[in-house]
Amino acid sequence: MTPSIVEGLQTLKRHANQGLAVMPAQDDHEPSLKDPTVGNPISHLQVVDLWSALKVAGAGRWSLEVLLKGSKVYVPPPPPKAEPSDEYKALMARLRREQEQREYECMTNPLPPTETFAQRFPNGANMAQAFAAVNRPSREVDMGDDDVTYGDVHRQLMLILNFVASILGVAATLWILARWWSTPARLFLTMGGSALVGIAEVAVYSGYVWHLGMAKKKDQTLKEVKQIVQSWTLAPDGDEAVAVGGGAGTGDTTLRRRLNE
């Protein structure tokens, strides 16, 4: 209750004693209004009935705003905690006795100390070293990526960066050159030019890769044939070298020549 509600109830009681007003009816489930005190609970329905009764009695200055000024929501205290049953008390007593018995047994019969890994396996370090030695990579391919792989990855990354730089450069150039156009037209022009540059870059790179593949296939089809053209024998006393064999005379002075078939 607020001070205004307490004063309004007192005013309504005086009018009721004089026969000028009627106190509002009170239900059993609602708070009591017999001894109005600031801070006592009052329901919303009781406030409305009080305001209506004061209005009928001619006390027009008691409005709902005046009555509710400074009021707060009443939170009833929690109900008292129920007394535990006899079964619950007996269960808790039994659990306490069992816990005390376990603690006493732990004190009288302590567990053996926990063994460490070194105590459990004295030769564990040697076993680990032997395992590492057995599983050591024995081939070069198992050692990791070589310089050729890193070079290939670096080349591909540089190629991608080149494509991106070309596309962004063309897009920025077209956007700046078409600054007098409308925004949608500039956007479509920039996107179209970037797409064309990307397609051209991919086409040029694909042609380059295709030519490399064709050249490699052509080199693989050519078979290298090694043929001895002429043999020489050196005299032990420093005389001139004497030709002792060879193929048909071709006039070639080289000792070896390469034939592609």
Short mmCIF file of C-alpha atoms in Angstrom, two decimals:
data_model
loop_
_atom_site.label_atom_id
_atom_site.label_comp_id
_atom_site.label_asym_id
_atom_site.label_seq_id
_atom_site.Cartn_x
_atom_site.Cartn_y
_atom_site.Cartn_z
CA MET A 1 0.00 0.00 0.00
CA THR A 2 1.06 3.54 -0.72
CA PRO A 3 0.39 6.51 1.58
CA SER A 4 -2.33 7.64 -0.82
CA ILE A 5 -4.08 4.27 -0.63
CA VAL A 6 -3.89 4.26 3.18
CA GLU A 7 -5.31 7.78 3.33
CA GLY A 8 -7.99 6.86 0.81
CA LEU A 9 -9.06 3.83 2.88
CA GLN A 10 -9.24 5.94 6.01
CA THR A 11 -11.32 8.55 4.18
CA LEU A 12 -13.62 5.85 2.82
CA LYS A 13 -14.09 4.41 6.33
CA ARG A 14 -15.15 7.81 7.65
CA HIS A 15 -17.65 8.18 4.82
CA ALA A 16 -18.90 4.64 5.46
CA ASN A 17 -19.42 5.40 9.16
CA GLN A 18 -21.45 8.45 8.14
CA GLY A 19 -23.46 6.36 5.71
CA LEU A 20 -22.15 8.21 2.67
CA ALA A 21 -20.22 5.31 1.16
CA VAL A 22 -19.87 1.55 1.25
CA MET A 23 -16.62 -0.31 1.83
CA PRO A 24 -15.66 -2.56 -1.10
CA ALA A 25 -16.37 -6.25 -0.71
CA GLN A 26 -13.41 -8.44 0.17
CA ASP A 27 -12.79 -12.05 -0.84
CA ASP A 28 -10.99 -14.60 1.27
CA HIS A 29 -8.09 -14.98 -1.16
CA GLU A 30 -7.39 -11.23 -1.25
CA PRO A 31 -5.24 -9.28 1.26
CA SER A 32 -6.97 -7.85 4.30
CA LEU A 33 -7.87 -4.13 4.41
CA LYS A 34 -8.82 -3.92 8.11
CA ASP A 35 -5.59 -2.31 9.29
CA PRO A 36 -4.24 -0.31 6.33
CA THR A 37 -0.51 0.31 6.67
CA VAL A 38 2.06 1.56 4.21
CA GLY A 39 3.77 -1.47 2.69
CA ASN A 40 0.92 -3.93 3.17
CA PRO A 41 -0.18 -5.85 0.06
CA ILE A 42 -3.27 -4.90 -1.92
CA SER A 43 -4.61 -6.42 -5.11
CA HIS A 44 -5.34 -4.56 -8.31
CA LEU A 45 -9.05 -5.33 -8.03
CA GLN A 46 -9.11 -3.83 -4.52
CA VAL A 47 -7.44 -0.64 -5.81
CA VAL A 48 -10.05 -0.33 -8.56
CA ASP A 49 -12.90 -0.92 -6.07
CA LEU A 50 -11.39 1.66 -3.70
CA TRP A 51 -11.14 4.22 -6.50
CA SER A 52 -14.75 3.55 -7.56
CA ALA A 53 -16.02 3.84 -3.98
CA LEU A 54 -14.16 7.11 -3.41
CA LYS A 55 -15.52 8.45 -6.68
CA VAL A 56 -19.09 7.57 -5.65
CA ALA A 57 -18.51 9.13 -2.21
CA GLY A 58 -17.56 12.42 -3.85
CA ALA A 59 -13.82 12.32 -3.19
CA GLY A 60 -12.86 13.18 -6.74
CA ARG A 61 -9.25 14.02 -5.99
CA TRP A 62 -8.46 10.32 -5.50
CA SER A 63 -7.59 9.16 -9.00
CA LEU A 64 -5.92 5.90 -9.95
CA GLU A 65 -2.70 7.76 -10.70
CA VAL A 66 -2.69 9.31 -7.22
CA LEU A 67 -3.49 6.01 -5.53
CA LEU A 68 -0.81 4.05 -7.40
CA LYS A 69 1.93 6.67 -7.15
CA GLY A 70 4.95 5.07 -5.43
CA SER A 71 3.52 1.54 -5.54
CA LYS A 72 5.59 -1.57 -6.28
CA VAL A 73 4.83 -5.10 -7.34
CA TYR A 74 4.33 -7.21 -4.26
CA VAL A 75 6.34 -10.44 -4.18
CA PRO A 76 5.05 -12.80 -1.52
CA PRO A 77 7.64 -14.48 0.69
CA PRO A 78 8.54 -18.04 -0.22
CA PRO A 79 6.57 -20.74 1.54
CA PRO A 80 8.27 -22.41 4.48
CA LYS A 81 10.43 -25.37 3.67
CA ALA A 82 8.68 -28.66 4.21
CA GLU A 83 9.93 -30.84 7.01
CA PRO A 84 11.80 -33.88 5.65
CA SER A 85 10.13 -37.22 6.13
CA ASP A 86 11.36 -39.98 8.43
CA GLU A 87 12.44 -42.10 5.44
CA TYR A 88 14.58 -39.24 4.13
CA LYS A 89 16.21 -38.73 7.52
CA ALA A 90 16.96 -42.45 7.83
CA LEU A 91 18.45 -42.54 4.31
CA MET A 92 20.71 -39.54 4.98
CA ALA A 93 21.89 -41.06 8.27
CA ARG A 94 22.75 -44.34 6.54
CA LEU A 95 24.65 -42.55 3.76
CA ARG A 96 26.64 -40.55 6.31
CA ARG A 97 27.59 -43.72 8.20
CA GLU A 98 28.72 -45.41 4.98
CA GLN A 99 30.79 -42.38 3.97
CA GLU A 100 32.44 -42.23 7.38
CA GLN A 101 33.19 -45.97 7.15
CA ARG A 102 34.84 -45.54 3.73
CA GLU A 103 36.94 -42.63 4.98
CA TYR A 104 38.05 -44.65 8.01
CA GLU A 105 39.05 -47.59 5.80
CA CYS A 106 41.05 -45.26 3.53
CA MET A 107 42.93 -43.91 6.55
CA THR A 108 43.65 -47.34 8.06
CA ASN A 109 44.40 -49.12 4.75
CA PRO A 110 45.94 -46.54 2.41
CA LEU A 111 46.35 -47.42 -1.25
CA PRO A 112 49.84 -48.21 -2.57
CA PRO A 113 51.62 -45.28 -4.22
CA THR A 114 51.02 -44.89 -7.92
CA GLU A 115 53.87 -46.06 -10.11
CA THR A 116 55.36 -43.67 -12.62
CA PHE A 117 56.02 -44.60 -16.23
CA ALA A 118 59.75 -44.88 -15.59
CA GLN A 119 59.14 -47.22 -12.65
CA ARG A 120 56.65 -49.30 -14.59
CA PHE A 121 58.83 -49.52 -17.72
CA PRO A 122 62.51 -49.03 -16.86
CA ASN A 123 63.55 -49.58 -20.49
CA GLY A 124 60.90 -47.28 -21.93
CA ALA A 125 63.38 -44.72 -23.29
CA ASN A 126 65.36 -47.40 -25.11
CA MET A 127 62.17 -48.87 -26.52
CA ALA A 128 61.10 -45.46 -27.81
CA GLN A 129 64.46 -44.91 -29.49
CA ALA A 130 64.33 -48.36 -31.07
CA PHE A 131 60.79 -47.74 -32.32
CA ALA A 132 61.86 -44.41 -33.84
CA ALA A 133 64.85 -46.04 -35.53
CA VAL A 134 62.72 -48.82 -37.01
CA ASN A 135 60.09 -46.42 -38.35
CA ARG A 136 62.59 -43.94 -39.77
CA PRO A 137 61.96 -43.20 -43.48
CA SER A 138 64.25 -45.23 -45.69
CA ARG A 139 63.37 -43.74 -49.09
CA GLU A 140 63.85 -40.22 -50.35
CA VAL A 141 60.22 -39.94 -51.41
CA ASP A 142 59.21 -40.35 -47.77
CA MET A 143 61.35 -37.44 -46.59
CA GLY A 144 58.87 -34.82 -47.76
CA ASP A 145 58.45 -32.53 -50.71
CA ASP A 146 61.53 -31.76 -52.76
CA ASP A 147 62.58 -28.57 -54.51
CA VAL A 148 60.78 -29.57 -57.70
CA THR A 149 57.43 -29.72 -55.91
CA TYR A 150 58.00 -26.37 -54.23
CA GLY A 151 59.00 -24.86 -57.55
CA ASP A 152 55.84 -26.17 -59.20
CA VAL A 153 53.67 -24.77 -56.42
CA HIS A 154 55.44 -21.42 -56.61
CA ARG A 155 54.92 -21.28 -60.37
CA GLN A 156 51.21 -22.02 -60.04
CA LEU A 157 50.77 -19.39 -57.32
CA MET A 158 52.52 -16.77 -59.43
CA LEU A 159 50.31 -17.72 -62.37
CA ILE A 160 47.16 -17.26 -60.28
CA LEU A 161 48.41 -13.91 -58.97
CA ASN A 162 49.14 -12.83 -62.54
CA PHE A 163 45.58 -13.70 -63.58
CA VAL A 164 44.09 -11.84 -60.63
CA ALA A 165 46.27 -8.78 -61.21
CA SER A 166 45.32 -8.65 -64.89
CA ILE A 167 41.60 -8.95 -64.17
CA LEU A 168 41.68 -6.32 -61.41
CA GLY A 169 43.75 -3.96 -63.53
CA VAL A 170 41.36 -4.16 -66.48
CA ALA A 171 38.34 -3.79 -64.18
CA ALA A 172 39.78 -0.67 -62.53
CA THR A 173 40.69 0.84 -65.90
CA LEU A 174 37.23 0.29 -67.37
CA TRP A 175 35.57 1.65 -64.23
CA ILE A 176 37.63 4.85 -64.40
CA LEU A 177 37.19 5.34 -68.15
CA ALA A 178 33.41 4.94 -67.89
CA ARG A 179 33.01 7.42 -65.02
CA TRP A 180 30.49 9.48 -67.02
CA TRP A 181 28.22 6.49 -67.52
CA SER A 182 25.51 5.40 -65.12
CA THR A 183 26.42 3.08 -62.30
CA PRO A 184 24.66 -0.04 -63.71
CA ALA A 185 26.32 0.50 -67.11
CA ARG A 186 29.74 0.94 -65.51
CA LEU A 187 29.19 -2.17 -63.44
CA PHE A 188 28.19 -4.32 -66.41
CA LEU A 189 31.08 -2.95 -68.49
CA THR A 190 33.58 -3.69 -65.74
CA MET A 191 32.25 -7.20 -65.14
CA GLY A 192 32.16 -7.97 -68.87
CA GLY A 193 35.69 -6.71 -69.44
CA SER A 194 37.00 -8.65 -66.45
CA ALA A 195 35.29 -11.82 -67.69
CA LEU A 196 36.76 -11.41 -71.17
CA VAL A 197 40.25 -10.86 -69.78
CA GLY A 198 39.90 -13.93 -67.57
CA ILE A 199 38.75 -16.05 -70.52
CA ALA A 200 41.63 -14.74 -72.65
CA GLU A 201 44.16 -15.50 -69.91
CA VAL A 202 42.86 -19.04 -69.53
CA ALA A 203 42.83 -19.58 -73.30
CA VAL A 204 46.41 -18.34 -73.70
CA TYR A 205 47.64 -20.50 -70.83
CA SER A 206 45.76 -23.54 -72.16
CA GLY A 207 47.36 -23.02 -75.59
CA TYR A 208 50.76 -22.70 -74.00
CA VAL A 209 50.30 -25.93 -72.06
CA TRP A 210 49.00 -27.68 -75.19
CA HIS A 211 52.05 -26.61 -77.21
CA LEU A 212 54.35 -27.82 -74.45
CA GLY A 213 52.59 -31.18 -74.41
CA MET A 214 52.81 -31.53 -78.17
CA ALA A 215 56.52 -30.65 -78.15
CA LYS A 216 57.16 -33.22 -75.43
CA LYS A 217 55.28 -35.89 -77.37
CA LYS A 218 57.25 -35.02 -80.51
CA ASP A 219 60.53 -35.32 -78.64
CA GLN A 220 59.46 -38.69 -77.29
CA THR A 221 58.74 -40.01 -80.79
CA LEU A 222 62.30 -39.22 -81.94
CA LYS A 223 64.67 -42.03 -81.03
CA GLU A 224 68.33 -41.29 -80.62
CA VAL A 225 70.67 -43.79 -82.30
CA LYS A 226 74.32 -43.78 -81.39
CA GLN A 227 76.73 -45.10 -84.04
CA ILE A 228 80.53 -45.34 -84.04
CA VAL A 229 81.83 -43.59 -87.11
CA GLN A 230 85.54 -44.34 -86.83
CA SER A 231 88.03 -45.82 -84.34
CA TRP A 232 91.63 -44.77 -83.76
CA THR A 233 94.62 -46.61 -82.38
CA LEU A 234 97.47 -44.71 -80.77
CA ALA A 235 100.98 -46.05 -81.23
CA PRO A 236 102.95 -46.53 -78.00
CA ASP A 237 106.04 -44.75 -79.33
CA GLY A 238 104.20 -41.51 -80.07
CA ASP A 239 103.67 -42.08 -83.79
CA GLU A 240 100.62 -40.82 -85.54
CA ALA A 241 97.26 -42.39 -84.83
CA VAL A 242 96.10 -45.00 -87.30
CA ALA A 243 92.45 -45.54 -88.22
CA VAL A 244 91.58 -49.20 -87.79
CA GLY A 245 87.86 -49.34 -88.50
CA GLY A 246 84.65 -47.48 -89.01
CA GLY A 247 81.61 -47.27 -91.13
CA ALA A 248 81.22 -46.15 -94.66
CA GLY A 249 83.15 -43.08 -95.59
CA THR A 250 81.01 -40.02 -95.09
CA GLY A 251 83.67 -37.37 -94.90
CA ASP A 252 82.68 -36.54 -91.31
CA THR A 253 85.66 -35.98 -89.03
CA THR A 254 83.72 -36.37 -85.78
CA LEU A 255 84.07 -39.53 -83.75
CA ARG A 256 80.35 -39.83 -82.94
CA ARG A 257 77.19 -38.56 -84.51
CA ARG A 258 73.50 -38.62 -83.57
CA LEU A 259 70.82 -39.96 -85.86
CA ASN A 260 67.12 -39.31 -85.29
CA GLU A 261 64.70 -41.89 -86.60
#
